[in-house]
Coordinates of C-alpha atoms in Angstrom, one line a residue:
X167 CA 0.0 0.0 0.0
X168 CA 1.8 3.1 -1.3
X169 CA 1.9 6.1 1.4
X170 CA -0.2 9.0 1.0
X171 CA 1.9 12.4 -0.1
X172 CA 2.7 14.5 2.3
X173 CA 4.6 18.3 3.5
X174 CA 6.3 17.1 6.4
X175 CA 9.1 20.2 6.0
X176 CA 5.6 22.3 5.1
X177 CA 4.9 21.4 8.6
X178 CA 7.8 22.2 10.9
X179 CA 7.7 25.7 8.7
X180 CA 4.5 26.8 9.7
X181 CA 4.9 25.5 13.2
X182 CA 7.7 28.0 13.2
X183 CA 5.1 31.2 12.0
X184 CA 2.2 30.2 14.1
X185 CA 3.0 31.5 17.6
X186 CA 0.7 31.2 20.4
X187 CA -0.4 34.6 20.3
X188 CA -2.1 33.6 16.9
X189 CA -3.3 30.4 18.6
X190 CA -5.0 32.1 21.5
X191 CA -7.1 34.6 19.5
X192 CA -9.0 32.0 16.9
X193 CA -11.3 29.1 18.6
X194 CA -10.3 25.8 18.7
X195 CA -11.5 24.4 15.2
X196 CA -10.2 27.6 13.4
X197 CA -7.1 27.1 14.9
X198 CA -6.5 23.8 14.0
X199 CA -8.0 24.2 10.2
X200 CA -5.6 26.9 9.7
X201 CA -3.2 24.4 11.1
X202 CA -4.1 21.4 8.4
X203 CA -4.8 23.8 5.7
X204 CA -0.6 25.2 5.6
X205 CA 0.5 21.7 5.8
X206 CA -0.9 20.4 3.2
X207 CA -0.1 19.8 -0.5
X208 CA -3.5 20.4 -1.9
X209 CA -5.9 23.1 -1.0
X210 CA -8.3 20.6 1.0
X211 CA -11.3 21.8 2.1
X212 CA -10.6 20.1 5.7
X213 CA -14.0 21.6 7.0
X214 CA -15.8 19.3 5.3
X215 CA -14.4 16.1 7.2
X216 CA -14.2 17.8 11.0
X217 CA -17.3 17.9 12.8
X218 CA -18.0 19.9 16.1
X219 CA -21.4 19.7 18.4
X220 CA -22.6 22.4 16.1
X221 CA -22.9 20.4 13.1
X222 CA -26.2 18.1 12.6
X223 CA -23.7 15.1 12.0
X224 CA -21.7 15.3 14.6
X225 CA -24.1 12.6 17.2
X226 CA -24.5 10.5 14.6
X227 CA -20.9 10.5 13.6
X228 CA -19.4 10.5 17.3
X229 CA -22.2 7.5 17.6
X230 CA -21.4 5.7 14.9
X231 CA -19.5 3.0 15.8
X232 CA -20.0 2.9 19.3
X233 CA -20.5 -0.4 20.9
X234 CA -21.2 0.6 24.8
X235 CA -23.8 2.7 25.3
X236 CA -22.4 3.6 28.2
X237 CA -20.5 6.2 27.1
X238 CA -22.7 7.9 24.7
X239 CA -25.1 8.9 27.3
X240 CA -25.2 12.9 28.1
X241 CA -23.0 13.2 31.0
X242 CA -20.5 11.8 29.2
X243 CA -17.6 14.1 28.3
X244 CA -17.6 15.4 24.3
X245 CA -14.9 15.9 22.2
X246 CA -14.6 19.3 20.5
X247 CA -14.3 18.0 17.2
X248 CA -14.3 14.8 15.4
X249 CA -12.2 14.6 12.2
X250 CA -12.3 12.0 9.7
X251 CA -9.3 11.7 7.4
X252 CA -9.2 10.3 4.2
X253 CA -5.2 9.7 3.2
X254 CA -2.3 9.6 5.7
X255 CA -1.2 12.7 5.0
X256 CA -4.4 14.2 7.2
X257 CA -3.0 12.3 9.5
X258 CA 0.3 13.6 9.9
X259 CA -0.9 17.1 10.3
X260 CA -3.5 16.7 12.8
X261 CA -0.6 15.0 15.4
X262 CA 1.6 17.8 14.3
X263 CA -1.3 20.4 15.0
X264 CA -2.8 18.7 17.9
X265 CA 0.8 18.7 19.6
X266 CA 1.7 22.5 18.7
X267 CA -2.4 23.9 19.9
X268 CA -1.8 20.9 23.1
X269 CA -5.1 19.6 22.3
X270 CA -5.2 16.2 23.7
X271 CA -6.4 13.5 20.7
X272 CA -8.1 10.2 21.3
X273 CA -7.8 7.5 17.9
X274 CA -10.9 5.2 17.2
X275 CA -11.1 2.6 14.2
X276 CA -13.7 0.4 15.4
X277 CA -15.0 2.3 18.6
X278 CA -16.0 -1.1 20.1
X279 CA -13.4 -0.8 23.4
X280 CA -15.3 -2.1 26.4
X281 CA -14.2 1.4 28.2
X282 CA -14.9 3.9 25.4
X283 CA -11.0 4.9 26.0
X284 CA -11.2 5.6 21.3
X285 CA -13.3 8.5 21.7
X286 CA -14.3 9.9 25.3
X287 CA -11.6 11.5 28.0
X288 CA -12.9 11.5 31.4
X289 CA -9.1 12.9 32.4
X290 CA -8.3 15.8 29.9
X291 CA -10.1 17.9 28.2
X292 CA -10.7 19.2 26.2
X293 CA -9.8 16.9 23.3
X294 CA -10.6 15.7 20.3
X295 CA -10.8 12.6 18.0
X296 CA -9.3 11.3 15.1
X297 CA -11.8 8.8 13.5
X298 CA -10.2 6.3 10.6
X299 CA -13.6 4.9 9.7
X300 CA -12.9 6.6 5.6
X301 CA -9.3 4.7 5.9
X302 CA -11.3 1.5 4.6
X303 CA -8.9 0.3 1.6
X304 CA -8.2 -3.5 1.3
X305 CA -5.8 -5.0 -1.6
X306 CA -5.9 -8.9 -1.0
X307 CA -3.1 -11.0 -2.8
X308 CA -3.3 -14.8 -2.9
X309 CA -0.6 -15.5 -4.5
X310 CA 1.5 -13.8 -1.8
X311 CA -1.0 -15.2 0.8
X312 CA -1.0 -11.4 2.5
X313 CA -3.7 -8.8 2.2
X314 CA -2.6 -4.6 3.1
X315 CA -6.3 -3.9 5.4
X316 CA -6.5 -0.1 6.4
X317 CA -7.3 0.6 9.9
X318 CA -10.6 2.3 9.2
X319 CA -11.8 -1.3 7.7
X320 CA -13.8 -3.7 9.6
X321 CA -13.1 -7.4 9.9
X322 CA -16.0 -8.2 8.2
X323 CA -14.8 -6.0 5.1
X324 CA -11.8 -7.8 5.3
X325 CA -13.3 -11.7 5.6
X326 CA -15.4 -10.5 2.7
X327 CA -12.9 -9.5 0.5
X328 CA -11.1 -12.5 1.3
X329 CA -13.4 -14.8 -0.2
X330 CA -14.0 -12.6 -3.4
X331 CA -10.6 -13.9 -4.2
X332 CA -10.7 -17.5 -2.4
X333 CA -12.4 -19.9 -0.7
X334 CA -9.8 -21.7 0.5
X335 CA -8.1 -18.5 2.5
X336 CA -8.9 -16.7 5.6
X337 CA -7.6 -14.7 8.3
X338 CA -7.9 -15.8 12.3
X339 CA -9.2 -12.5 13.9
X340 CA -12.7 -12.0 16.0
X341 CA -16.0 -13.1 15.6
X342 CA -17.7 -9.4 15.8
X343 CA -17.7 -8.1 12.1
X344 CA -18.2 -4.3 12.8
X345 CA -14.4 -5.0 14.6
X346 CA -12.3 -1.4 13.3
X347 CA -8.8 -4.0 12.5
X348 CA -6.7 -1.2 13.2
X349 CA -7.6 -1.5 17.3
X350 CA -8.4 -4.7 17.0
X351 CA -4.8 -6.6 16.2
X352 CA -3.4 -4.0 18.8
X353 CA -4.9 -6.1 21.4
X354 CA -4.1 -9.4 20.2
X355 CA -7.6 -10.4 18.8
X356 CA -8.7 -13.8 19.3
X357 CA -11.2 -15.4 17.0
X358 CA -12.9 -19.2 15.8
X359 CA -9.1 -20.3 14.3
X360 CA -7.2 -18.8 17.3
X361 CA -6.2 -22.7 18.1
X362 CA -5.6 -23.3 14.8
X363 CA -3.0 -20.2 14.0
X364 CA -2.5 -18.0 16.7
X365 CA -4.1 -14.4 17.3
X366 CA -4.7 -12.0 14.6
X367 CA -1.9 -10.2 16.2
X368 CA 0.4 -13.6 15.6
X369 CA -0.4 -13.3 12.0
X370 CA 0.9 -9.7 11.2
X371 CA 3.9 -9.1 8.5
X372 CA 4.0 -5.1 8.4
X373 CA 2.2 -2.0 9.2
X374 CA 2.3 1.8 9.0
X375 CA 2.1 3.9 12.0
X376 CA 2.4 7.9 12.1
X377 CA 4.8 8.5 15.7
X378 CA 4.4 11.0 18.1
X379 CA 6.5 13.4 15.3
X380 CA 4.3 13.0 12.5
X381 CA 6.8 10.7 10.9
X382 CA 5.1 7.6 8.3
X383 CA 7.1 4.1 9.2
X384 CA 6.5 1.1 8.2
X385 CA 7.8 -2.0 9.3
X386 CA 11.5 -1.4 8.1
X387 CA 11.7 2.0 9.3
X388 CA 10.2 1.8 12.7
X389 CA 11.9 -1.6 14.1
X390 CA 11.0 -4.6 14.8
X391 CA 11.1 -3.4 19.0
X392 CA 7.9 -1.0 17.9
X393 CA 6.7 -3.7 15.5
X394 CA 6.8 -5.8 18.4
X395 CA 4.8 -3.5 21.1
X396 CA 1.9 -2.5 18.2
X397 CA 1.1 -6.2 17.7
X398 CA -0.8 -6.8 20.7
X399 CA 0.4 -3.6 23.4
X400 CA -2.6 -2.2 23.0
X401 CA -3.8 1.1 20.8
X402 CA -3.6 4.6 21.6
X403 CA 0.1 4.1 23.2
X404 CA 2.5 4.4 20.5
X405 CA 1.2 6.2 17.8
X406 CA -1.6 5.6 15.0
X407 CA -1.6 2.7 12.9
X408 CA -3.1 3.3 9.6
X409 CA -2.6 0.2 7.7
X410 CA -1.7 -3.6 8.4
X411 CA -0.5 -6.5 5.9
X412 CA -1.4 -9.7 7.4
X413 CA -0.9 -13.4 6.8
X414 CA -3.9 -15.0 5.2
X415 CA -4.2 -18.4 6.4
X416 CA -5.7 -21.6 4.7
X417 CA -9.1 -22.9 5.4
X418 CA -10.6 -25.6 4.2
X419 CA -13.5 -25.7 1.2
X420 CA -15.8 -27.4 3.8
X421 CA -16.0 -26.0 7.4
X422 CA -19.1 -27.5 10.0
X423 CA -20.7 -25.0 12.4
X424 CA -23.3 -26.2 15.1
X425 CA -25.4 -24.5 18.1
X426 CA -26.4 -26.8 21.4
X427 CA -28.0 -25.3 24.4
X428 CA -28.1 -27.4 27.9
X429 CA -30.0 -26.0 30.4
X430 CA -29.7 -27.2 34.3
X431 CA -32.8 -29.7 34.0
X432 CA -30.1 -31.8 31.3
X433 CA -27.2 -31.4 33.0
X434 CA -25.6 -28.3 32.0
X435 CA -23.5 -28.2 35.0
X436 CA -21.9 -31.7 34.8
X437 CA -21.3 -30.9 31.2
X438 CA -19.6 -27.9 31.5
X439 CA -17.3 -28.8 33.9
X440 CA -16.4 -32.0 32.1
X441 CA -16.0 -29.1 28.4
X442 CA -14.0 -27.0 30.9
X443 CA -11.7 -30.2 31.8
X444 CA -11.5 -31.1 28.1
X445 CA -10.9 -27.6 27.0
X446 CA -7.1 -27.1 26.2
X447 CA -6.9 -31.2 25.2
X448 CA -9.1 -30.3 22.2
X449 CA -8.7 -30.8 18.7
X450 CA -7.2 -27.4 17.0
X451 CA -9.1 -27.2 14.5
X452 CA -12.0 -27.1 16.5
X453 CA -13.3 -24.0 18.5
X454 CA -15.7 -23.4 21.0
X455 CA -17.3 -20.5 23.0
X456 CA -19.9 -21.4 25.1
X457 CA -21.8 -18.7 26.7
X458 CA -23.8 -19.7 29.7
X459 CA -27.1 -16.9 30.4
X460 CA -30.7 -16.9 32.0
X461 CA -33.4 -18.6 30.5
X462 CA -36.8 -19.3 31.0
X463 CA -37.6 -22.8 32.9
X464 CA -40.3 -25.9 32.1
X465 CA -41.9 -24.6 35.1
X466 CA -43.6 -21.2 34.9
X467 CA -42.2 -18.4 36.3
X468 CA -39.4 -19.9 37.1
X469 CA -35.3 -19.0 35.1
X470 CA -32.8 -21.6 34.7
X471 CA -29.2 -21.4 33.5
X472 CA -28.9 -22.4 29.6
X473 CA -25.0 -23.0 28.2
X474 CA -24.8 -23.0 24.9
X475 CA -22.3 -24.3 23.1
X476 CA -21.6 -22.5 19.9
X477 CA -18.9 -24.3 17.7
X478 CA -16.8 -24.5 14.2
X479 CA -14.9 -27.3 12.9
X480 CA -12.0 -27.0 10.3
X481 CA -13.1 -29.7 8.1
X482 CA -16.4 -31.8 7.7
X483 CA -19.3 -33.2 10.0
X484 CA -17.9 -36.5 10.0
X485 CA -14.5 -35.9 11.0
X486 CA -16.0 -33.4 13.5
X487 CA -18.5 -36.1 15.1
X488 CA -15.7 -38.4 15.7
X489 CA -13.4 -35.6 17.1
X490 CA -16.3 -35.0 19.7
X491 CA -16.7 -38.6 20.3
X492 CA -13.5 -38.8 21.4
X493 CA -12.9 -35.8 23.2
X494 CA -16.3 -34.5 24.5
X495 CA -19.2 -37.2 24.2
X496 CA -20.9 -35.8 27.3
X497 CA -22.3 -32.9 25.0
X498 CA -24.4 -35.6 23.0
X499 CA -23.6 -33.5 19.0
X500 CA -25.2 -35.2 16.6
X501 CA -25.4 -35.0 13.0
X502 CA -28.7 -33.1 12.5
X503 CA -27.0 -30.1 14.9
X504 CA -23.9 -30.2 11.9
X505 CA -24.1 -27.8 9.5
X506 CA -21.7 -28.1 6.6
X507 CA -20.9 -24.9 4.8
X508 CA -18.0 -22.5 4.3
X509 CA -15.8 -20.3 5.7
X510 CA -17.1 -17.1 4.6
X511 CA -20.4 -18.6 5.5
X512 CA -19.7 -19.4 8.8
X513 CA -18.0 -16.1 9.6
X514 CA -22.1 -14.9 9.1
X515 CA -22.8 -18.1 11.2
X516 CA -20.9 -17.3 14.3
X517 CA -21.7 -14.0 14.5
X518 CA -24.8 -14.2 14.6
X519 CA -26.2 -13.0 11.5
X520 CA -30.2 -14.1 10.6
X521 CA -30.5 -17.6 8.5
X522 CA -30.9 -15.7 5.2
X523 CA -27.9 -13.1 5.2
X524 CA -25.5 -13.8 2.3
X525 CA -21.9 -12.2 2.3
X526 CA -22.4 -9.2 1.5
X527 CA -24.3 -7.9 4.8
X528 CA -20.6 -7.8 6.0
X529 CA -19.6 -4.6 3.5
X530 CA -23.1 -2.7 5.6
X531 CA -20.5 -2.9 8.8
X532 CA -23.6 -3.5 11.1
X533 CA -23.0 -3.9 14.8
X534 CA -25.3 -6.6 16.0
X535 CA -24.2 -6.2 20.0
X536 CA -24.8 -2.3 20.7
X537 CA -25.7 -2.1 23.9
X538 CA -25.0 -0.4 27.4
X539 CA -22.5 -3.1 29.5
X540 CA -19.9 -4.1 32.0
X541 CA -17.1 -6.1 30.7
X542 CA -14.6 -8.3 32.7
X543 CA -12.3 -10.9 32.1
X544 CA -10.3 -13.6 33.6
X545 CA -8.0 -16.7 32.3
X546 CA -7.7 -20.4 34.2
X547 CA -5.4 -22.6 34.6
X548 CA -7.3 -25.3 35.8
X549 CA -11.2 -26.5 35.9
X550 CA -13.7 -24.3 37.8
X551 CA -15.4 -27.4 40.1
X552 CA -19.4 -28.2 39.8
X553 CA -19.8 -26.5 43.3
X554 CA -18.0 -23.2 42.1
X555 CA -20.1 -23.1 39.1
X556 CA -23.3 -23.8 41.2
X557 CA -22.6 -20.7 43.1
X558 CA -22.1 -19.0 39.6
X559 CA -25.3 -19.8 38.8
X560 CA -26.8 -17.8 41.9
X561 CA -25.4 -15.0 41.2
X562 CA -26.7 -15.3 37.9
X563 CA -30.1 -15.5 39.6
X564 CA -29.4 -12.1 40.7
X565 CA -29.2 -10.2 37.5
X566 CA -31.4 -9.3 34.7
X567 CA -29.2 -10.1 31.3
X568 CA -26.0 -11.7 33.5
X569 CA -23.6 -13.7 30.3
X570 CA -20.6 -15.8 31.4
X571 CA -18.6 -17.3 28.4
X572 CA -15.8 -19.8 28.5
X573 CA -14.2 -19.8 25.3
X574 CA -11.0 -22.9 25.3
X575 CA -7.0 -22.7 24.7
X576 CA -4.9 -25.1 23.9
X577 CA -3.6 -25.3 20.2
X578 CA -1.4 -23.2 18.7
X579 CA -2.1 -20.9 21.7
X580 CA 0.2 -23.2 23.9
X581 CA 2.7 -23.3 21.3
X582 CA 3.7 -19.9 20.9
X583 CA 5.9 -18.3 23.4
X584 CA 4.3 -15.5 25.5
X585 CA 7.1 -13.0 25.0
X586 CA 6.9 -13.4 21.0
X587 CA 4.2 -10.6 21.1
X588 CA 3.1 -8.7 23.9
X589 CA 0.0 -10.3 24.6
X590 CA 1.9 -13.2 27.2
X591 CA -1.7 -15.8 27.8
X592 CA -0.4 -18.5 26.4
X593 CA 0.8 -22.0 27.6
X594 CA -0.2 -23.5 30.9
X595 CA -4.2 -21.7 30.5
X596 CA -7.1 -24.0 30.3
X597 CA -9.6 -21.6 29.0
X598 CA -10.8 -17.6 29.0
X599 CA -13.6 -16.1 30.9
X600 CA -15.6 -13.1 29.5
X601 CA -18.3 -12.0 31.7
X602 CA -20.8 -9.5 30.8
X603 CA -23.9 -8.1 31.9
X604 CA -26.2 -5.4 30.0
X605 CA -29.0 -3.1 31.0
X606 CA -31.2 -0.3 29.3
X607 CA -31.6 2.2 32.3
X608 CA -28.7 4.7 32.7
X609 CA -29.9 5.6 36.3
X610 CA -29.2 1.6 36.9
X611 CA -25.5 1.9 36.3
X612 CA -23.8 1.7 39.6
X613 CA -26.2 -1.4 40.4
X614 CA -25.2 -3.5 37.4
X615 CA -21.5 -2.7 37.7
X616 CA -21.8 -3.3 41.4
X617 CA -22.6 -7.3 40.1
X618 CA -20.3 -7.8 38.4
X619 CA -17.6 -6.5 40.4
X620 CA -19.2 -8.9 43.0
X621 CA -19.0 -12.4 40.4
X622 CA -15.3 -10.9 39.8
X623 CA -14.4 -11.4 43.7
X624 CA -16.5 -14.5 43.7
X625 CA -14.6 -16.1 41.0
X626 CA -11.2 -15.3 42.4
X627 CA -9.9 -18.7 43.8
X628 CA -11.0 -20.0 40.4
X629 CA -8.3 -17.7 38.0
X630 CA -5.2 -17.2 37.4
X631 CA -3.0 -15.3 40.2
X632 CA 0.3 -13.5 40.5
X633 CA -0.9 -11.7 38.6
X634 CA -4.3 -12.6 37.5
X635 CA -4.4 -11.7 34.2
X636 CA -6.4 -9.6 31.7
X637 CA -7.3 -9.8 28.5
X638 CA -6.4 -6.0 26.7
X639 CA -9.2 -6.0 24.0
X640 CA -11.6 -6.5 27.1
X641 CA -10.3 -3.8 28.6
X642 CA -10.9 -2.8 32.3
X643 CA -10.8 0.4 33.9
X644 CA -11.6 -1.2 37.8
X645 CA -7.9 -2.5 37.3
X646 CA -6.6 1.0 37.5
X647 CA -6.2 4.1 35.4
X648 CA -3.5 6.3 34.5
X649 CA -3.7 10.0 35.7
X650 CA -3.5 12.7 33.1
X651 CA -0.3 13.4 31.7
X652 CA 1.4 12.5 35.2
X653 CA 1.5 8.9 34.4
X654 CA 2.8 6.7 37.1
X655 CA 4.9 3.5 35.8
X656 CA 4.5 2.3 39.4
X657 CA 1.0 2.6 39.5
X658 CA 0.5 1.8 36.0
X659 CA 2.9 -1.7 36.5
X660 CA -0.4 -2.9 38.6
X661 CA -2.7 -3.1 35.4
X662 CA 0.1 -3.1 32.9
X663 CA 1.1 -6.8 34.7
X664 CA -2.3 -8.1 34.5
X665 CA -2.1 -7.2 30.2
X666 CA 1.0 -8.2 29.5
X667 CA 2.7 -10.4 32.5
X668 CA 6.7 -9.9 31.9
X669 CA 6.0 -8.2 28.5
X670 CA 4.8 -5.0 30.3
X671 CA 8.4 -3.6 31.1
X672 CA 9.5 -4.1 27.7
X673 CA 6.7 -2.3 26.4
X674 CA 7.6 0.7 28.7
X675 CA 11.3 0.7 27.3
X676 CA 10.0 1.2 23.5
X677 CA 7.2 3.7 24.8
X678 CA 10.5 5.9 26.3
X679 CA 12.2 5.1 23.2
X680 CA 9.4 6.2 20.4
X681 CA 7.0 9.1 22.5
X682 CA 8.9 9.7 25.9
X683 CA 6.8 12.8 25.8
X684 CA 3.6 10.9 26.6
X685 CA 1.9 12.8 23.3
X686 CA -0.6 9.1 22.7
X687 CA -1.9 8.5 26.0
X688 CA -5.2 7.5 27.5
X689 CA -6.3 5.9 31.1
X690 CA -4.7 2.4 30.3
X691 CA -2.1 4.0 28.0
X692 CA 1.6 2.3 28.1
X693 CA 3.5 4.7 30.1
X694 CA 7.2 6.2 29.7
X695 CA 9.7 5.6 32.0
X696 CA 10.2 8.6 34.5
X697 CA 13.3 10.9 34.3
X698 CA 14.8 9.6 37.1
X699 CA 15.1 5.7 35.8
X700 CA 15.9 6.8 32.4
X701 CA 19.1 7.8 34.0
X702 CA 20.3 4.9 35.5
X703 CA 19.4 2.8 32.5

């Protein structure tokens, strides 16, 4: 993917005329579109693609890929303006700007973070946000098994483009479709062929990120120590990707996909603990999430617990059956729950999608799972016993739309070392635990977070410890925030430990190394080492 043109000496010139008396005597907006206007090659009209409150599109653009509504209620802090860029060289200039005006910026691609950290500040304002959604370009090449996916582009865009070019190709990242890829991979991003190839993160061969000086690098020109810390060290910390090349990976022509609920009254609990026993020990080519919620019982009036056990298989309903007849009989699949399709097909499958959709729903980015939520998430390194589930399931009782998933490890997951990207949850863990609960009242927030605050604690013996770890796309502001520019590595090392285990300090050395400034920083951002330690390094 060629770069976009750019004026980088245009920039440091006018940053050289525009002094601070100038600054201080035009608003905000004005100041910053005389800003993009001089360093830029063309005569842009840059107007047209920055939107402030006082624009009609500006709720429904701030709003428009927002997952949790959480954070588009009205007390929610605003940011001044939202720009949209089209080529990298928009890019460039707003970091420049932003840095010379000292307007803090926030970068969203998907906007689907659990904590709304893409697009809302709670510690600085004012600020404003760079959105990528325009940067949607995807050039897929077979023959080369790669494909260059801008960061704007949506996993689903980029499954779907895929399969215009092959059916036997693919590309291991989640099962959410309205997914912005440029966040997404900086997490890790786990998805249905994890256990077959790794994290989306795992399967990453260059990338294009502008730094804290406006500079363009790709994979060459950066490093491989900041090639390392973008692939999994989470977004907003290093500077802003624009584009990714990534592996494509084969998939089969036929690929099985099934759906089996148990509910208590058949055993759910016996079942799932002998799944959760079985879970790492599985076949690779065969993933699992099971997602355990409420549900209405036999008897009227009365909830029960329903897991259901959502599935894909790498191959066909035969091989599948016998996989599970060997590893996990106790879930009783049989071949009128098999569905044999493929892997495009399945993508629509597992996420969801009504019985009719064909392909091409995925270019319409929908987001299927809006809603207002509490995320947490935990990892195990060993079976959660029938009694701890029981108790589970009580605390389930206690909330309205309470969802627990388990999704298993194993695979290639154990085979890759935990220092080879930053994300370190690898060998020696059983399964993943998402939990979740939603809710439709904003005056019921502090109730429903209150909940699952209280599974969290419950669930403690159960997890991993020292430190019990976190999974970054999930992210998780109870596990501590940064404050303002004044970031504390200390106090960020609690958090930072549960992300990334051993990998956290090494992140910290590049962030020193490639923004010591702190200029891409958030309330979980990666912080830079403090003047004092630099020293003595």
């Amino acid at each position: 993917m060629a770069p976009s043109g750019s004026s980088f000496l245009s920039v440091f010139v006018f940053l050289l005329v525009l002094s601070p008396s100038s600054i201080d005597s035009l608003s905000t907006k004005d100041s910053f579109l005389q800003c993009l206007s001089k360093n830029s090659e063309s005569s842009y009209p840059f107007s047209t693609i920055l939107y402030t409150p006082n624009n009609s599109s500006f709720t429904s653009v701030l709003e428009s890929s927002v997952q949790n509504l959480r954070f588009s209620q009205p007390t929610v802090p605003k940011p001044e303006f939202i720009f949209t860029p089209l080529y990298e060289s928009h890019i460039q200039a707003v970091v420049v700007c932003s840095k010379q005006l000292g307007i803090h910026l926030r970068v969203r691609s998907g906007g689907h973070d659990y904590e709304g950290l893409s697009y809302v500040s709670e510690l600085e304002q004012p600020f404003i946000v760079v959105d990528l959604a325009k940067l949607r370009s995807i050039s897929v090449d077979i023959e080369d098994n790669s494909a260059w996916v801008e960061a704007g582009a949506t996993t689903g865009e980029l499954y779907y483009r895929i399969s215009e070019k092959s059916n036997t190709h693919g590309y291991p990242a989640g099962v959410c479709t309205s997914l912005g890829i440029g966040g997404h991979i900086t997490g890790g991003a786990y998805g249905t062929m994890f256990r077959k190839y790794g994290l989306a993160a795992d399967n990453v061969i260059d990338a294009r990120i502008i730094d804290a000086y406006g500079r363009v690098l790709d994979r060459r020109a950066m490093g491989e120590d900041l090639f390392w810390a973008i692939r999994g060290g989470g977004g907003g910390s290093f500077g802003i990707i624009t584009s990714w090349k990534v592996k494509l990976v084969p998939v089969p022509p036929v690929v099985t996909v099934f759906r089996v609920a148990r509910t208590l009254e058949q055993g759910a609990t016996k079942i799932l603990y002998r799944f959760l026993q079985a879970s790492d020990k599985l076949d690779e080519n065969l993933f699992f999430r099971v997602s355990t919620q409420l549900a209405n019982a036999s008897e009227e009036g009365k909830k029960t617990i329903s897991t259901s056990y959502n599935g894909l298989f790498l191959g066909d309903a035969k091989r599948l059956l016998q996989v599970m007849q060997e590893s996990f009989p106790e879930l009783g699949l049989t071949k009128q729950d098999c569905i044999e399709t493929n892997w495009i097909n399945s993508v629509l499958y597992m996420g969801f999608f009504p019985n009719n959709s064909t392909p091409e729903i995925l270019l319409q980015r929908q987001n299927l799972f809006k809603g207002t939520f509490k995320g947490k998430s935990d990892f195990a390194k060993k079976p959660i016993h029938e009694s701890a589930l029981e108790g589970l399931w009580e605390m389930m009782y206690e909330e309205d739309t309470p969802s627990v998933a388990f999704i298993p490890y194993g695979g290639m997951m154990s085979k890759i070392s935990e220092s080879e990207i930053p994300f370190p949850h690898r060998k020696g863990n059983m399964f993943f635990i998402n939990y979740m609960t939603t809710w439709e009242d904003p005056s019921e927030n502090a109730k429903h977070i209150d909940w699952i605050r209280k599974v969290y604690k419950y669930m403690t013996p159960y997890v991993s410890m020292y430190p019990r770890e976190a999974y970054l796309n999930y992210r998780d502001l109870d596990l501590g925030m940064n404050k303002n520019t004044n970031t504390s590595f200390k106090e960020a090392s609690v958090w930072g430990s549960k992300y990334f285990k051993g990998n956290f300090k090494r992140l910290v050395k590049v962030k020193t190394k490639v923004d010591a400034g702190n200029f891409f920083r958030h309330e979980q951002s990666i912080p830079p080492l403090p003047i004092s330690m630099r020293k003595r390094k």
